[in-house]
Amino acid sequence: IIISDLAEELDMEYYDDEDWKEDYRILNELGRGGFGTTYKGRNKKDNKYIAIKILDIKTLQSKNMSLDIIANEIHILNK
């Protein structure tokens, strides 16, 4: 699974390490699901509230999720 390629194709931000913490701050957890955990966050640059979804790549790989399913989830998050 190459999530970074999928995110790029859908014009979304993708971080594969902890660098995202420089731009965003997690405020609290909103929920957990089959793909990962969603948090309420804040963009440090413009102070806007955002949703941050951290995908659990190991879970996605262990469930043999298809790229179509993951792409659909990313597309939904992008709205």
Tab-separated table of C-alpha atoms in Angstrom:
chain	number	residue	atom	x	y	z
A	1	ILE	CA	0.000	0.000	0.000
A	2	ILE	CA	1.479	3.332	-0.999
A	3	ILE	CA	-0.629	5.876	0.852
A	4	SER	CA	1.665	8.774	-0.084
A	5	ASP	CA	0.981	8.223	-3.800
A	6	LEU	CA	-2.745	8.054	-3.140
A	7	ALA	CA	-2.704	11.258	-1.082
A	8	GLU	CA	-0.694	13.032	-3.771
A	9	GLU	CA	-3.145	11.929	-6.440
A	10	LEU	CA	-6.026	13.327	-4.373
A	11	ASP	CA	-4.081	16.520	-3.551
A	12	MET	CA	-4.027	15.890	0.206
A	13	GLU	CA	-1.294	16.360	2.745
A	14	TYR	CA	0.494	13.202	3.805
A	15	TYR	CA	3.167	12.719	6.441
A	16	ASP	CA	4.933	9.416	7.021
A	17	ASP	CA	6.658	10.544	10.198
A	18	GLU	CA	6.236	13.034	13.019
A	19	ASP	CA	6.895	16.149	10.865
A	20	TRP	CA	3.176	16.962	10.768
A	21	LYS	CA	3.416	18.084	14.406
A	22	GLU	CA	5.300	21.183	13.250
A	23	ASP	CA	2.191	22.403	11.379
A	24	TYR	CA	-0.686	20.955	13.409
A	25	ARG	CA	-1.647	20.464	17.030
A	26	ILE	CA	-3.956	17.713	18.297
A	27	LEU	CA	-6.550	19.010	20.748
A	28	ASN	CA	-8.576	15.884	21.509
A	29	GLU	CA	-9.665	12.541	20.126
A	30	LEU	CA	-12.952	12.492	18.233
A	31	GLY	CA	-13.215	8.791	17.453
A	32	ARG	CA	-11.665	5.532	16.341
A	33	GLY	CA	-12.580	3.359	13.417
A	34	GLY	CA	-11.365	0.651	11.096
A	35	PHE	CA	-8.870	2.924	9.348
A	36	GLY	CA	-7.403	4.758	12.334
A	37	THR	CA	-8.132	7.548	14.801
A	38	THR	CA	-9.645	10.979	14.143
A	39	TYR	CA	-8.702	13.993	16.218
A	40	LYS	CA	-9.835	17.577	16.526
A	41	GLY	CA	-6.802	19.679	15.744
A	42	ARG	CA	-5.633	23.147	14.943
A	43	ASN	CA	-3.540	24.417	12.065
A	44	LYS	CA	-0.691	26.353	13.701
A	45	LYS	CA	-0.281	28.623	10.670
A	46	ASP	CA	-3.810	30.043	10.446
A	47	ASN	CA	-5.294	28.868	13.778
A	48	LYS	CA	-8.210	27.112	12.018
A	49	TYR	CA	-9.755	24.011	13.545
A	50	ILE	CA	-9.328	20.869	11.476
A	51	ALA	CA	-9.894	17.141	11.629
A	52	ILE	CA	-6.742	15.042	11.682
A	53	LYS	CA	-7.071	11.401	10.696
A	54	ILE	CA	-4.124	9.189	11.503
A	55	LEU	CA	-4.344	6.036	9.432
A	56	ASP	CA	-3.074	2.831	10.979
A	57	ILE	CA	-1.040	1.427	8.106
A	58	LYS	CA	-0.303	-1.880	9.884
A	59	THR	CA	-4.032	-2.507	10.364
A	60	LEU	CA	-4.780	-1.617	6.748
A	61	GLN	CA	-2.075	-3.991	5.548
A	62	SER	CA	-3.125	-6.807	7.901
A	63	LYS	CA	-6.718	-6.550	6.669
A	64	ASN	CA	-5.457	-6.571	3.058
A	65	MET	CA	-7.465	-3.436	2.329
A	66	SER	CA	-7.622	-2.704	-1.355
A	67	LEU	CA	-6.278	0.571	-2.668
A	68	ASP	CA	-9.787	1.382	-3.908
A	69	ILE	CA	-11.195	1.193	-0.377
A	70	ILE	CA	-8.366	3.321	1.004
A	71	ALA	CA	-8.660	5.789	-1.876
A	72	ASN	CA	-12.378	6.112	-1.159
A	73	GLU	CA	-11.677	6.830	2.523
A	74	ILE	CA	-9.105	9.484	1.612
A	75	HIS	CA	-11.526	11.003	-0.912
A	76	ILE	CA	-14.219	11.230	1.795
A	77	LEU	CA	-11.747	12.861	4.189
A	78	ASN	CA	-10.818	15.411	1.547
A	79	LYS	CA	-14.369	16.848	1.406
